[in-house]
Coordinates of C-alpha atoms in Angstrom, one line a residue:
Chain A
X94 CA 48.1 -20.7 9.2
X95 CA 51.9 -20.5 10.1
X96 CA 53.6 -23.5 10.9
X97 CA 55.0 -23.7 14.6
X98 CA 58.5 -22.3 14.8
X99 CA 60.7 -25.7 14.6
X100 CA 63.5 -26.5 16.7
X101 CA 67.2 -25.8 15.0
X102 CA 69.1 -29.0 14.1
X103 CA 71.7 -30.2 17.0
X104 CA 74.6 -29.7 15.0
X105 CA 77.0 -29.0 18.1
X106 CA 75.8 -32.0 20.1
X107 CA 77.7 -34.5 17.4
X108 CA 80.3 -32.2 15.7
X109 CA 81.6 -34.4 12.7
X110 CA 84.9 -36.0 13.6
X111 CA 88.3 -34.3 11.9
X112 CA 91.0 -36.2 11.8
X113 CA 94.5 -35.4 11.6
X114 CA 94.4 -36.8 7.9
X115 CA 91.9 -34.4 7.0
X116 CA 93.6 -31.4 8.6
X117 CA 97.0 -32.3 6.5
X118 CA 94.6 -32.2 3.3
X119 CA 92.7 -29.5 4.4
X120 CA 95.7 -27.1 4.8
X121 CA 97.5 -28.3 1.3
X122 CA 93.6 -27.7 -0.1
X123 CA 93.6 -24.0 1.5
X124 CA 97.3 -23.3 0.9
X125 CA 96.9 -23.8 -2.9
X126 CA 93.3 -21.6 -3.0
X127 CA 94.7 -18.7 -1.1
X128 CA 98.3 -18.5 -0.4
X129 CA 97.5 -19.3 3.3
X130 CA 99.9 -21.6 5.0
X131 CA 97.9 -22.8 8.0
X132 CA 99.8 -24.9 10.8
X133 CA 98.3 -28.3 10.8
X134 CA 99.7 -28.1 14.8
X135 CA 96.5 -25.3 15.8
X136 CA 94.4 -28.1 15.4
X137 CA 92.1 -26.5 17.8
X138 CA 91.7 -23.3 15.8
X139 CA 91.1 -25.4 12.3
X140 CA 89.2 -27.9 14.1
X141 CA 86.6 -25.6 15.2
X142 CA 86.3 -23.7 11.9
X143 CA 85.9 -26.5 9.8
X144 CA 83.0 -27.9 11.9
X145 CA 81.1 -24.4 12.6
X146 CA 81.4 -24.5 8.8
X147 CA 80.7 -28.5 8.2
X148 CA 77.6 -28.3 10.8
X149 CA 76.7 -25.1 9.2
X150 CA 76.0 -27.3 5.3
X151 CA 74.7 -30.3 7.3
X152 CA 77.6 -32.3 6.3
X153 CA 78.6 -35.3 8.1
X154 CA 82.1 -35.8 6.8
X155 CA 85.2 -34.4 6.0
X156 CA 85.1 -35.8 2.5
X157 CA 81.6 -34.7 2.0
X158 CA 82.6 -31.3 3.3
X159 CA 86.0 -30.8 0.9
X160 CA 83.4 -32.3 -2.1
X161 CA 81.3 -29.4 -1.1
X162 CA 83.8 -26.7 -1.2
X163 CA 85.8 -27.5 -3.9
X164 CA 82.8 -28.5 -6.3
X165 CA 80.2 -25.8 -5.3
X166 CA 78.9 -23.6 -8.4
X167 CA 79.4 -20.2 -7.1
X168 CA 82.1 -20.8 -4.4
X169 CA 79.8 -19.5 -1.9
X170 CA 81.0 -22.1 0.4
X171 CA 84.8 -21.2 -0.3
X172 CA 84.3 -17.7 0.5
X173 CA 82.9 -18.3 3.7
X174 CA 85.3 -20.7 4.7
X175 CA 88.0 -18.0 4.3
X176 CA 85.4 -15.7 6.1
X177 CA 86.0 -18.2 9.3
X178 CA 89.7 -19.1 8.5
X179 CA 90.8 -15.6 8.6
X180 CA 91.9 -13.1 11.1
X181 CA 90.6 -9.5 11.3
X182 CA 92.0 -7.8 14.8
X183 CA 93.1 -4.6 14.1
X184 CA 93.1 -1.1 15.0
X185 CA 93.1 2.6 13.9
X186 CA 96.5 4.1 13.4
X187 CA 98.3 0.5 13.8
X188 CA 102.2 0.9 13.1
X189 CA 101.8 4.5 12.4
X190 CA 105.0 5.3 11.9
X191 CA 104.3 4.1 8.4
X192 CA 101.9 6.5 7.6
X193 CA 104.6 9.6 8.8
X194 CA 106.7 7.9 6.3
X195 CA 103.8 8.1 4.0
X196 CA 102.7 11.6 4.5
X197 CA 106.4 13.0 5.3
X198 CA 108.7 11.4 2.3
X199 CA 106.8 8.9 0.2
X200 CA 103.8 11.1 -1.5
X201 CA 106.0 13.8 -1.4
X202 CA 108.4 11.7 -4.0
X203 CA 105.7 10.4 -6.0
X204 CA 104.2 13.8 -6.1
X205 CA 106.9 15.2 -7.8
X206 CA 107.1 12.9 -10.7
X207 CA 103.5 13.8 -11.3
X208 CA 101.3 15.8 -13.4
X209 CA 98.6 16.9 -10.5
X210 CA 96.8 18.3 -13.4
X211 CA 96.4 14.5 -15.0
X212 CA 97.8 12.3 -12.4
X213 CA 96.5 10.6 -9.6
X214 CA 97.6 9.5 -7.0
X215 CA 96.7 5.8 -6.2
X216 CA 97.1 3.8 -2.6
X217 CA 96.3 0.7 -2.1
X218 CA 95.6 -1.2 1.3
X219 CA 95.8 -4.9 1.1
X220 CA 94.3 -7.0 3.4
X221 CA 92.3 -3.8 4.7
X222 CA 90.9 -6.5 7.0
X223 CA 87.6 -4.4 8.7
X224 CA 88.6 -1.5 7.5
X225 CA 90.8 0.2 10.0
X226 CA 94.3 0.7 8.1
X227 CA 92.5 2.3 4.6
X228 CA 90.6 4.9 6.9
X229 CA 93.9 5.5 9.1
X230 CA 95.5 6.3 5.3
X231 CA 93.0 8.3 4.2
X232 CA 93.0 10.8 7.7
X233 CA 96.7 10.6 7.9
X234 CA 96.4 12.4 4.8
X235 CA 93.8 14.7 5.3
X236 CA 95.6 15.9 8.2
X237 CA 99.2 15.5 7.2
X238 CA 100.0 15.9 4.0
X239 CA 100.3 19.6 2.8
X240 CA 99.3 18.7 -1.2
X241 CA 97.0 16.8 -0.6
X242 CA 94.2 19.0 -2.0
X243 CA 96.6 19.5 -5.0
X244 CA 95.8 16.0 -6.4
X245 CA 93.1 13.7 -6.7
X246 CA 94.2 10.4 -4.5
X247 CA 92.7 7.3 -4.7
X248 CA 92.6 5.2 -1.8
X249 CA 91.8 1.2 -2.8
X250 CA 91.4 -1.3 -0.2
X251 CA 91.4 -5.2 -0.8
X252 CA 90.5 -8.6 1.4
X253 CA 90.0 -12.2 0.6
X254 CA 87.1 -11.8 3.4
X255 CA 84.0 -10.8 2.2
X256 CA 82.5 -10.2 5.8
X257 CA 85.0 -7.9 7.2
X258 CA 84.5 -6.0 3.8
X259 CA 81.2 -5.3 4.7
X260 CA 82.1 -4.3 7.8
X261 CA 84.6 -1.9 6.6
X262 CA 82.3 -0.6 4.2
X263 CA 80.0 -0.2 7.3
X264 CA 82.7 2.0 9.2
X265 CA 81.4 1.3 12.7
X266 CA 83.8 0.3 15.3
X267 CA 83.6 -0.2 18.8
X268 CA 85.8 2.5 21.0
X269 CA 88.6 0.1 21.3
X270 CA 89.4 0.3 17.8
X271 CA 89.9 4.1 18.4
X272 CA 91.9 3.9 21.3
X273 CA 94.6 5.7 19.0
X274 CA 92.4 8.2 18.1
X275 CA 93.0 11.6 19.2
X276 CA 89.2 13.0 20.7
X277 CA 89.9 15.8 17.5
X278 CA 90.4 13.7 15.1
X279 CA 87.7 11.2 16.3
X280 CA 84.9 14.1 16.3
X281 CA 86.2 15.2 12.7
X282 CA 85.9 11.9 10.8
X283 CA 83.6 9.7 13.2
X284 CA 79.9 10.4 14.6
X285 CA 78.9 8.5 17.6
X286 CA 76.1 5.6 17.7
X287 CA 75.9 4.9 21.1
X288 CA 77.9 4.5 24.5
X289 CA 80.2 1.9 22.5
X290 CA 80.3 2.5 19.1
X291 CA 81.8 4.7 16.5
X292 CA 80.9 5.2 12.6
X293 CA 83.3 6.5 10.1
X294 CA 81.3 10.2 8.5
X295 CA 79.8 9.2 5.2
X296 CA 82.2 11.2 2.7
X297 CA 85.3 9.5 4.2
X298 CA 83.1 5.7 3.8
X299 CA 82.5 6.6 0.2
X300 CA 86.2 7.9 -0.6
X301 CA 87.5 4.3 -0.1
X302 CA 87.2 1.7 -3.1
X303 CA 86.1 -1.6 -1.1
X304 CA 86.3 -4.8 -3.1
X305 CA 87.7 -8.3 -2.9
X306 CA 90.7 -9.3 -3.9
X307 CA 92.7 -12.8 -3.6
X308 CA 96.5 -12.3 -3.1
X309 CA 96.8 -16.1 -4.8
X310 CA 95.1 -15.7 -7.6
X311 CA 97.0 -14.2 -10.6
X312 CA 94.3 -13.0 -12.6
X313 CA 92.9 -10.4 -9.8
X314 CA 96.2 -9.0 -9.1
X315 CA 96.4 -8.5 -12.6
X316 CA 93.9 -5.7 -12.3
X317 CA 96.0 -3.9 -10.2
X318 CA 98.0 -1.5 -12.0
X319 CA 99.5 1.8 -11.5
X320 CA 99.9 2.0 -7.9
X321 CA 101.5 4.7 -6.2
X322 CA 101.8 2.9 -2.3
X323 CA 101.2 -0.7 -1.3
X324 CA 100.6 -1.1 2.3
X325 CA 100.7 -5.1 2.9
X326 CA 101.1 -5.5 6.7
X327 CA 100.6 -8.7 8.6
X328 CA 100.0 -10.8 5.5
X329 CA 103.1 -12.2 4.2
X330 CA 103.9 -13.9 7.6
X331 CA 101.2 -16.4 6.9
X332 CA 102.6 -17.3 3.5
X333 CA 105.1 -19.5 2.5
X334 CA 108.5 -19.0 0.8
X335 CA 107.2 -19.2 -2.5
X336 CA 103.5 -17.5 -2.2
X337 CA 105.6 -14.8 -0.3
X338 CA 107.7 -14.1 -3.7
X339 CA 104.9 -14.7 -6.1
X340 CA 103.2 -11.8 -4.2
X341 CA 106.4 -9.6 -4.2
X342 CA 106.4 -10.1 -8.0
X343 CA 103.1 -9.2 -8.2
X344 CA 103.1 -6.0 -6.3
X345 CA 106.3 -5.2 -8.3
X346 CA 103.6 -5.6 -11.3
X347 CA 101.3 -3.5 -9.4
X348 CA 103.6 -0.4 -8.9
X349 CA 104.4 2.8 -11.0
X350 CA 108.2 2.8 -11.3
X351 CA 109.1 4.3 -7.8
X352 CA 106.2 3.2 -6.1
X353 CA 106.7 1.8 -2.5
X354 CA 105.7 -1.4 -0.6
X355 CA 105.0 -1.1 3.3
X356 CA 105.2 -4.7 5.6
X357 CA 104.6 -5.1 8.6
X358 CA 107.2 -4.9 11.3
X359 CA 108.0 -8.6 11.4
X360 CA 108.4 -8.6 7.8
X361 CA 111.3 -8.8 6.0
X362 CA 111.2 -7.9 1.9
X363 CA 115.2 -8.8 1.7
X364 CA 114.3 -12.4 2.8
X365 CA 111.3 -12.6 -0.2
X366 CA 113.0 -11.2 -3.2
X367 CA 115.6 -8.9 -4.1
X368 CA 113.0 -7.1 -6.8
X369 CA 112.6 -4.0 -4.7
X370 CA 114.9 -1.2 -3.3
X371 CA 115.4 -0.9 0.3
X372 CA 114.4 2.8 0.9
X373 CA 115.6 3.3 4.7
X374 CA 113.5 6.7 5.8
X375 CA 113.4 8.4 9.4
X376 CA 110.4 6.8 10.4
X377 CA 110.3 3.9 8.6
X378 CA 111.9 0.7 6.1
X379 CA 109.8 0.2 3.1
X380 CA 110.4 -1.0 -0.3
X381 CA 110.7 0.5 -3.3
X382 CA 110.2 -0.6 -7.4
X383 CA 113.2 0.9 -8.7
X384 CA 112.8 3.7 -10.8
X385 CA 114.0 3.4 -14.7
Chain B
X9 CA 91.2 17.6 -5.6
X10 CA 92.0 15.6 -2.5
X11 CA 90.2 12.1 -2.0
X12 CA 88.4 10.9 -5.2
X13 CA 84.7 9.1 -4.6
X14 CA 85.2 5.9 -5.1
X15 CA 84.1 4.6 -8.6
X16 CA 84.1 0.4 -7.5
X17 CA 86.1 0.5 -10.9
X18 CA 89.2 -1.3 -9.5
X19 CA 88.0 -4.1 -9.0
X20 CA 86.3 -5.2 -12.4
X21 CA 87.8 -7.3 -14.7
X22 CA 89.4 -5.3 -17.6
X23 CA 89.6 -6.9 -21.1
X24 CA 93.0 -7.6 -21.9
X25 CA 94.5 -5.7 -24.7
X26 CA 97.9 -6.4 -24.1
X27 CA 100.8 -5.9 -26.6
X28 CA 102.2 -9.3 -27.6
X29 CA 104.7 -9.7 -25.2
X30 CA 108.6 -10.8 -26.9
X31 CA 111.2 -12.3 -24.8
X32 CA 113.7 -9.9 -26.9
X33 CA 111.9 -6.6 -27.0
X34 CA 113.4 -3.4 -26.2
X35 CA 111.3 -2.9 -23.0
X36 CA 112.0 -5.3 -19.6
X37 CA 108.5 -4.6 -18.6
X38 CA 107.6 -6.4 -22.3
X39 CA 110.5 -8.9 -21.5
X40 CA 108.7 -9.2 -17.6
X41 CA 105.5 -10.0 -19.0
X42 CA 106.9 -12.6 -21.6
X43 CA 108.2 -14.2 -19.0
X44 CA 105.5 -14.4 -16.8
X45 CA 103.2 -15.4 -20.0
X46 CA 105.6 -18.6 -20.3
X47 CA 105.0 -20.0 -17.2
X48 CA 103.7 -23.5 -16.8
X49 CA 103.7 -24.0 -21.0
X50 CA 106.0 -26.7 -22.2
X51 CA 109.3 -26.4 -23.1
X52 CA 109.3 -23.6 -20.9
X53 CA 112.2 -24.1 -18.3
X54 CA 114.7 -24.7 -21.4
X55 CA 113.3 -20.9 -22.8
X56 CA 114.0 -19.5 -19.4
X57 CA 117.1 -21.1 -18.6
X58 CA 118.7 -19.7 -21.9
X59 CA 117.4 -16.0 -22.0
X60 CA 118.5 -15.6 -18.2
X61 CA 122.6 -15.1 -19.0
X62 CA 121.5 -13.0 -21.5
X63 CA 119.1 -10.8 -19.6
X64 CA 120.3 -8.1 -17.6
X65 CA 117.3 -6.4 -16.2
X66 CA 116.7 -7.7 -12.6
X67 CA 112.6 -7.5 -12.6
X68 CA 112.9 -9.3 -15.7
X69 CA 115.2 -12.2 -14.2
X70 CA 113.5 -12.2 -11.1
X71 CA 110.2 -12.9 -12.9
X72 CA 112.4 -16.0 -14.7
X73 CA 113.6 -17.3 -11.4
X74 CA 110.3 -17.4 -10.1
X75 CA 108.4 -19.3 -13.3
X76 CA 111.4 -21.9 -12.7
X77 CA 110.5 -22.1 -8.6
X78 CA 107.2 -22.3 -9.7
X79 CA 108.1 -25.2 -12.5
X80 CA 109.8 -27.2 -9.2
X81 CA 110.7 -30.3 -11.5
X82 CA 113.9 -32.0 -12.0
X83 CA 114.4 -29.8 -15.6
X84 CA 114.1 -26.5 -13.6
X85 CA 116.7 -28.0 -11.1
X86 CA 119.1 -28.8 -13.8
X87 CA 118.6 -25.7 -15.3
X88 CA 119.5 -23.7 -12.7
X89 CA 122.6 -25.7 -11.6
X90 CA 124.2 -25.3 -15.0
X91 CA 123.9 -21.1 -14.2
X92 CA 125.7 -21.5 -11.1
X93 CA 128.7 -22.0 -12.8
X94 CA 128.0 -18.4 -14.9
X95 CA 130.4 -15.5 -14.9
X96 CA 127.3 -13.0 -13.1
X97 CA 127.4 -12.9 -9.7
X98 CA 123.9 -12.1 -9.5
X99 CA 122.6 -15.0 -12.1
X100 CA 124.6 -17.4 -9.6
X101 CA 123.3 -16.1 -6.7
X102 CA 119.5 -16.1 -8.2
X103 CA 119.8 -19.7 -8.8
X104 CA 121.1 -20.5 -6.2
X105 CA 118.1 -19.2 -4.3
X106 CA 116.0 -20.9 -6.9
X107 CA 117.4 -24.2 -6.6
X108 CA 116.9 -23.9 -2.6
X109 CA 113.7 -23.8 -2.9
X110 CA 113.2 -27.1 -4.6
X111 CA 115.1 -29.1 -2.2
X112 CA 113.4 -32.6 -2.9
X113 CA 115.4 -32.0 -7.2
X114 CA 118.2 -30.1 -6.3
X115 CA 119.8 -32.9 -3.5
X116 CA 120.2 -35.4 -6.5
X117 CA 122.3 -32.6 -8.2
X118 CA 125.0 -32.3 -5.0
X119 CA 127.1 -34.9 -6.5
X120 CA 128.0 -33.5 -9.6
X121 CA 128.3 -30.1 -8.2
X122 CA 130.5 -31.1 -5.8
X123 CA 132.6 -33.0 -8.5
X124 CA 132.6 -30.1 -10.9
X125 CA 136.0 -28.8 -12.0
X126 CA 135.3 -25.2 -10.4
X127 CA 135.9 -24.4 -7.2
X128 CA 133.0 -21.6 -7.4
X129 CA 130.7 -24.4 -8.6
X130 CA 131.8 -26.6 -5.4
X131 CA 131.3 -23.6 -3.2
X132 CA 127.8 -23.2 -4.3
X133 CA 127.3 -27.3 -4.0
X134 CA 128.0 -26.5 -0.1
X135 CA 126.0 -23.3 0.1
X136 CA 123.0 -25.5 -1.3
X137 CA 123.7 -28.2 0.9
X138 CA 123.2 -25.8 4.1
X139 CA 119.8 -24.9 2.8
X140 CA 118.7 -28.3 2.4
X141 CA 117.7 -29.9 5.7
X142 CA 117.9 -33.6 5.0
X143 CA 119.6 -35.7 7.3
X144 CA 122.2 -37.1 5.0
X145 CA 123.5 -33.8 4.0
X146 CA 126.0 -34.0 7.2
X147 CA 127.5 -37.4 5.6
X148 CA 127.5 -35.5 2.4
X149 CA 130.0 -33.0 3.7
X150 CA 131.9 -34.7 5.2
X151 CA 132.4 -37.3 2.5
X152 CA 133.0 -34.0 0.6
X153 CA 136.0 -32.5 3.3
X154 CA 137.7 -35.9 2.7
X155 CA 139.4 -34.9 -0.8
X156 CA 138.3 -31.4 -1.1
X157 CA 141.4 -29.4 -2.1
X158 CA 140.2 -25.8 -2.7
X159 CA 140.8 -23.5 0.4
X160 CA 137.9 -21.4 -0.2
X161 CA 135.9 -24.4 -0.9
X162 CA 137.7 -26.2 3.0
X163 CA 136.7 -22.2 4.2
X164 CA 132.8 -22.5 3.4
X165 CA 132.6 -26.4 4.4
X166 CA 133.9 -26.1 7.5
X167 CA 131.2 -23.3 8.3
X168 CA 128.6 -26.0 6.9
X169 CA 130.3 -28.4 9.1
X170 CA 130.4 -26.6 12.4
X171 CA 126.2 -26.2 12.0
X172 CA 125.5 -29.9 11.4
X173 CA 126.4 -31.3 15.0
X174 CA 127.2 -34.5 13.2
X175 CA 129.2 -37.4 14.2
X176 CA 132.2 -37.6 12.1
X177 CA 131.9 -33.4 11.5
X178 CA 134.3 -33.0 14.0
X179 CA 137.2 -35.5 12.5
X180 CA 135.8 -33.8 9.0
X181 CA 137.6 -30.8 10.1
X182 CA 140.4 -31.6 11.5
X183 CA 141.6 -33.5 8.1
X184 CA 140.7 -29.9 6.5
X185 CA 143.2 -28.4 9.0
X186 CA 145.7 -30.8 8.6
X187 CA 145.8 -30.4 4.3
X188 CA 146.4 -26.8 4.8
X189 CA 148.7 -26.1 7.7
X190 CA 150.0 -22.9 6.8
X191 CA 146.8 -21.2 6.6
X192 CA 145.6 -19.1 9.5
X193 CA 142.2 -18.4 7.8
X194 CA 141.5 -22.3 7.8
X195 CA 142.7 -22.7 11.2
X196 CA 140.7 -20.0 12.3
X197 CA 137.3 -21.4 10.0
X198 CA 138.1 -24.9 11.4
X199 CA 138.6 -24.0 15.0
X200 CA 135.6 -21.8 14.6
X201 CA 133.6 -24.5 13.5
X202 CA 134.9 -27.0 16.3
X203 CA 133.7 -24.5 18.9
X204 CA 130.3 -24.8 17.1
X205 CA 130.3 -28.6 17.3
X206 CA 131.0 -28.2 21.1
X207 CA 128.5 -25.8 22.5
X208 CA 126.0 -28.6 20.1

């Protein structure tokens, strides 16, 4: 015979107490795992995180919380704590005057120093977030680059967050998210679910590479090598000085000589390092490892 | 041709079979990666500071530059404050960004930069000055525009000057003015400055 159903714990009724203490050590704790400078002033935003997450592993402290995360086996606990500390609102064809640039000037470049017979071409979108930015790169493409069915193109896409990888790997989006989506190209590479959401067709889903990837930790950049195209937009700004040119030197790693860098608008590569090119095309800045 | 399946390949960790990587080898990417391989060992920042006047590929400097911000100790500060006295443009430059970026070393080396015997040196001792924002940097400068008797060293002090809004910055500047009366750029810098100092 089944047991009755019990009633969930009360977490929310007596949220463990954060102090301002803990949030300095918190965000010097999550700076040096991730990169991530996080302003001790939201406390609101860190305060609520930390206790869905503290609540969530029935711990009553801070203390016994950071024990937690920084002693688990596994790091099941760490990953989900980025899950909650990081942001994934985005959108389909964001900033896409990047991906003219792309499709107009950049593969076009690092088309001609290729072999189409031997080379690929390799793209990588980091953080891909939910998805939205790799599929935009992969459609721009389809549509707007004339060679493209002369070369095999590989299309990577990278987060710290483990849950909005599975939800890009998932490819549905609500009709917000496609707001920039032309009804033609919508109906080419997305079937329709219901009155509010979208899915991405199944041969685009499986073109992209999906995997985790931590900006901050040297050994997975490491296995990023002969990239054509970096697009890194939006991440930087949450970085500091140094994390910022660490990354910078590893993208510079990452890059075939003449391969480009794309930040966001905000973003400023002439403020990080001097490592790259300025490449200043019609539709866009980016960044380039200069050639030999 | 055209999108590849993806293989799930990228992201697996690859073996390393890496080619021993020599600070002296023909290739910068080698040089790069010898660089990077150094960081955090011992002995270390003395490596680094010695192959950078000698290296002329950026990437590879760059990836020095970074292993000493990365180093932030009082070594890596001196280091870097004995190549801003180099011949390179660039190599001064580099540490000069370097050394700003470990404020809490590099304020103990403003006196002896601003001492040193060239002016270029001195200049540099006030650049780094503006990027450290410690609140006795003002009293630095000015204690600095007392006796300073370089031009293009008065030039870049009054610009620090004019952004500190400190008390004494203003009488600072005026004893720059008065050693070089003759000079229009100075006036200019100095009045500049003082209009700075006003608006607060």
């Amino acid at each position: 015979m089944a047991s009755p159903p019990q009633a969930p714990p009360l977490h929310r009724i007596a949220a463990p107490r954060i102090s301002a203490e803990d949030v300095v050590v918190f965000c010097d704790f999550f700076y040096k795992k991730t990169g991530i400078s996080m302003d001790a002033s939201r406390r609101y935003f860190i305060d609520k995180r930390l206790e869905d997450r503290m609540a969530a592993n029935d711990c009553n402290s801070f203390r016994e919380y950071l024990s937690l995360v920084k002693f688990q086996p596994g790091g099941a606990e760490m990953q989900a704590l980025i899950n909650e500390m990081t942001v994934n609102e985005t959108y389909f064809f964001r900033e896409d005057y990047q991906f003219a640039c792309l499709t107009r000037r950049m593969l076009d470049e690092i088309a001609d120093r290729k072999d189409p017979r031997r080379d690929r071409i390799r793209i990588w979108s980091i953080p891909c977030s939910t998805g939205e930015e790799p599929y935009s790169i992969a459609i721009s493409i389809l549509e707007d680059w004339p060679r493209a069915s002369d070369f095999d193109i590989e299309i990577i896409a990278s987060d710290i967050d483990t849950r909005a990888l599975a939800r890009a790997r998932e490819g549905i989006y609500q009709a917000r998210a496609l707001h920039r989506v032309s009804p033609r190209i919508r109906d080419t590479y997305f079937r329709k679910l219901d009155g509010e959401n979208w899915q991405v067709v199944p041969s685009l889903r499986e073109s992209i590479d999906f995997g985790v990837i931590n900006v901050s930790s040297p050994t997975q950049m490491a296995r990023m090598r002969g990239i054509d195209v970096i697009f890194c937009r939006n991440l930087l700004i949450y970085f500091d000085d140094l994390s910022r040119r660490q990354t910078a030197e590893h993208f510079f790693d990452a890059l075939n000589p003449g391969g480009f860098v794309a930040l966001g608008h905000s973003e400023s590569m002439s403020r990080i390092s001097n490592i790259f090119v300025p490449r200043k095309f019609p539709e866009a800045l980016v960044h380039q490892r200069p050639l030999p | 041709m055209g999108l590849l399946k993806a293989s799930g390949g990228n992201f697996s960790p690859t073996p390393g079979v890496e080619e021993r990587a020599s600070l002296d080898h023909a290739d910068p990417a080698v040089r790069r990666r010898a660089v990077q391989a150094l960081a955090g060992e011992a002995g270390a920042v003395d490596t680094l500071v010695a192959m950078l006047p000698h290296e002329t590929d950026n990437g590879v400097r760059q990836a020095a530059f970074l292993a000493l911000a990365s180093a932030k100790t009082a070594a890596a500060a001196q280091g870097l404050a004995v190549l801003l006295g180099a011949a390179d443009p660039a190599l001064r430059n580099g540490a000069l960004e370097t050394l700003a970026t470990m404020p809490e070393h590099a304020r103990d080396l403003l006196d002896p930069l601003g001492r040193h015997a060239d002016p270029d040196v001195r200049i540099f001792a006030v650049l780094l000055a503006g990027e450290i924002h410690d609140g006795d940097i003002a009293q630095w400068l000015i204690a600095l525009a007392q006796a300073e008797a370089d031009p293009n060293v008065c030039s870049c002090l009054a610009e620090a000057l004019g952004g500190t809004g400190a008390p004494g910055a203003g009488e600072a500047l005026a004893a720059i003015a008065a050693r070089f009366p003759g000079d229009p750029f100075l006036g200019f810098a100095v009045d500049t400055a003082l209009q700075r100092l006003s608006e607060g």
